[in-house]
Amino acid sequence: MAEQSQTLSSKHLLGIKDLNTRDIELIFETADTFKDVLNRPIKKVPSLRDVTIANIFFENSTRTRLSFELAQKRLSADTVNFAASSSSVSKGETLVDTVNNILAMKVDMVVMRHPYAGAGVFLSKHIDAHIVNAGDGAHEHPTQALLDAFSIREKYGDVAGKKVAIIGDILHSRVALSNILCLQKLGAEVMVCGPTTLIPKYIHTLGVKIEHDLLKALNWCDVANMLRIQLERQDIKYFPSLREYSMLYGLNKKILDSLDKEITVMHPGPINRGVEITSDVADSKQSIILDQVENGVAIRMAVLYLLAGQSS
Amino acid sequence: MKTLLLQSVTILHPESSFNKKAADVLITNGKITAIGSSVKSPGNADVIDCKGKYLSPGFFDLNANFFEPGFETKEGLESGSVAAAAGGFTGVAIMPNTQPAVQSKSEVSYILNRTKGNLVDVYPLGAISQNREGKDLAELYDMHLAGAVAFTDGNKPVADSGLMSRALLYAKGFDGLVFSYAEDLQIAGKGKMNEGRMSTYLGMKGIPALAEEIMVARDIYLAEYNDARIHFSTISAAGSVALIRAAKKKGLKVTCDVAAHHLVLTEDLLEGFDSNYKVKPPLRTREDVKALLKGLNDGTIDVVVSQHTPHEIEFKDVEFEIASYGITGLQTVLPLLLKAGLAPEAIAEKLAVNPRTILGLPVPELNEGAEANFVVFDPTAEWELNSQTNRSKSTNTPFFNQELTGRVIVVCNNGQVNL
C-alpha cells in the first residue's frame, strides 16, 4: 500500500453530505487497492495496527456490523463491540455519556448505528474521536451509498451519466437518501419508485425523478436498486399487505426479461425473497448483490484507513 | 419608588393626544404625574434622556411557560417574572403546562397569590380539560371567577371535536375565551420538524402545515356554529393565516397570535440538527414567514407572543429526536420583532394593546394621574443575550451569546421600576 498522501476533507463520515466529489473518488481509489488485497491469499495489512475502533450499535444489525468488523480486522485494528437495544436509547444513560465511557478506555474511532436521524452529527459536537455513521434513523448510511456507487463504477467503469432507479420504501430509507446524494455527486441520474405512501411528499426537492409504475422505472434505468421492505421501521401501515406490495413492486424474472435492455439489479440486503425481489432475479447474472457485499468490506476499509490517517 | 423624568420620549398609545409624538413624562410614586412637551424636573428625579426611544404601555404576553408548579428547575413564577420584565413585559398570561395542570380554583389562586403586586402581573390560563387529557371539561367557571383569563390545554391540542365545541359553548355562557392550539396529532404523526425540503434532506418525518390548518379550519367551524369567541395560539402556516383572514372577513369572533421566533426563523436552520431550533409548531418555510408578516400587517394576526418555553440543558442537549420543544423567549421578543421589520407603533399594538383587548383587560393609560404601567425601549440599541444578561433559569435559545438590536430601557408597573 502506497504512502497515504491525500486525506478526506471531513474529520468524520457522518453522511454523504460531508463529502465532496474528490473525497468520494479518493475513497474509491483507496478501495480499489484494498479490494486487490482482499483477493490475495494474505488478506491482512498492518495499516491500522494500534488503532482501536468501537462499533457502537444502538439498533440491530448483523451484516453492516460484520462488514465493518471484517474491514477493521483486515486493517489490523483492535475492535470492540457495544450493542444496546434501540428501545433503551431514550432511557437511562445519555448517548454522550455512553460514548465517552467507551472513549475513556482509549478508543480512537467510533462506528455508530443509531435509530435517530442526526445522532452522529450531535455526537460529533461532543467528542473528539473520528465517527463513522453506520446508519442514523432514515437520515444517512454513507458507507452503503459508497459501496453501491463503487459497485456501479466497477460494473460500468463510471457512475456519471448512468440512470439509477431506487425502488421501494423511500420514506423510511437512509440507504435511499445517501444513495441519491452520492449518485448525484458522481453525475448519475436518479429516480425513486415505490408506492405513493412510501415516497416523501417533497422528494422532488432533491432533484430526483419520481415514478410509481415499476415497469416504467425499469425501462428508464440502467441500474435498479431494490430496497428491502422494512416493516419494522413502519410505525403505521403504509400499504395493505406484503402480497399487494410484491404484486405492484416485486421484481421478477418475467418483468426483467420483458425489458428491451439488460439492466443491473442491486439490493442492499438482507433480501426478502419473494417480496421485493424473486429468487430467480436475485440469483441471476444481472444481479450484483454479492459484489456489493464484497465491495462493502473494501469501501469500509478505505473509509477507516483514510479517517485514521488524519490523526497520525 | 423613585421619581423619574423621561425626556423627549416618543409616546406610543392610540388613545393619547401625544401618540407618536415626543413628550416629557414625569412619574412620581408609581403614577404619571405630568406629561407634556416640556416638563420641569422636580429636582429629586432621575432624569433619562429618551430621544429616539419609545414609551408604550407595558408589553403583555399571551403565551409563556413559567412551569410552576411542577417544573421549577426549568423556570418559576419569580424567575419567569424577572425575565418577563427584562423583556419589557408588565403582564404575562401563563400556560397551564404545569404539574398539576392549572385546572381548578386552587392552582389559579396559588399563582395569583404568589405573584401579587410584583412588577409583572401574572395571569393564569386555565386548562380546558381535566389534567389536560382532552376528555372532560375542567371547572372553567370557577377558574374564571378565581382569575383565569382564558382557557387552553397548553401544548396539548384538543383532539376531540365534541369537547372543543362544548368548551367554546360553555365558556361563552360567562363570556370566557377559549384558546385553540391547532395541531392534528394524527396528521403530524411522528414528525419532529416541518414537512418540506429540509425534512426530506435530513431524512426526518415532517409535520405538514396541514396538521395545523385542518385544526384551524375545524375550530373556525366550531366557533361559528356556537357563535363563540375563539383565539388561535401560535399559528405558523400560511394556510392558517388565510383561513383566519377569511373567518374575520366573514365577521366571526376570531383572533390569533404568532410566536416571535416564527417571524424570523425558518426550517433551513435545522440543517445541523441544532435542537435549539426545535419548537412546536415547527419552524416553517420562507413563504410561511412572509404570509405571517403579511397577516400581522393587515390585521389578520392580532398579537405576537413569546411562547417562552424554558428547558434545562439535559432536555435540549440530546439527540434532536428526543429533545424537548421550545425556546426561552421572553427577552428576545422585542429584538425579533424589530428584526422582522415591525415599526415601533406596530410593536405597541401587537405586544401591548391587542393582547389586553383580547382578554378584556384595560390597556394602561398614559395620561396624567394614571397608574404607571409602561415600557421604554430603544429600537437601535445593541446588547448581547448571555449568562450576564439572561434572566431566565434556562438558556435554550438560538440567540444565546448573540448580538441583538432593540433594548428595553425602563419597565414600570405596580409602583415598581426596572431601570
XYZ file of C-alpha atoms in Angstrom, chain B residues 29 34-35 38 45 50 58 76 85 93 132 166 185 196 226 230 238 250 256 258 280-281 313 351 360-361 385 387 405:
29
model
C -44.946 57.356 43.386
C -47.036 65.135 34.342
C -46.891 64.716 30.620
C -41.579 70.244 28.337
C -35.969 62.980 39.816
C -35.131 59.285 25.852
C -46.086 47.614 29.217
C -40.577 29.554 38.231
C -39.690 42.394 32.976
C -50.580 35.061 30.751
C -55.263 18.470 30.017
C -68.650 22.168 24.342
C -51.739 14.796 16.051
C -40.724 20.101 3.494
C -71.547 28.010 18.650
C -62.020 31.829 19.772
C -49.552 30.421 5.527
C -66.964 36.786 7.458
C -54.907 34.838 16.768
C -47.910 34.203 16.355
C -43.762 23.481 18.157
C -45.366 24.422 15.872
C -29.839 21.710 29.171
C -47.467 43.486 22.161
C -60.870 42.092 28.115
C -58.246 43.734 30.309
C -28.037 37.859 25.438
C -25.138 34.473 31.027
C -30.789 45.025 18.355
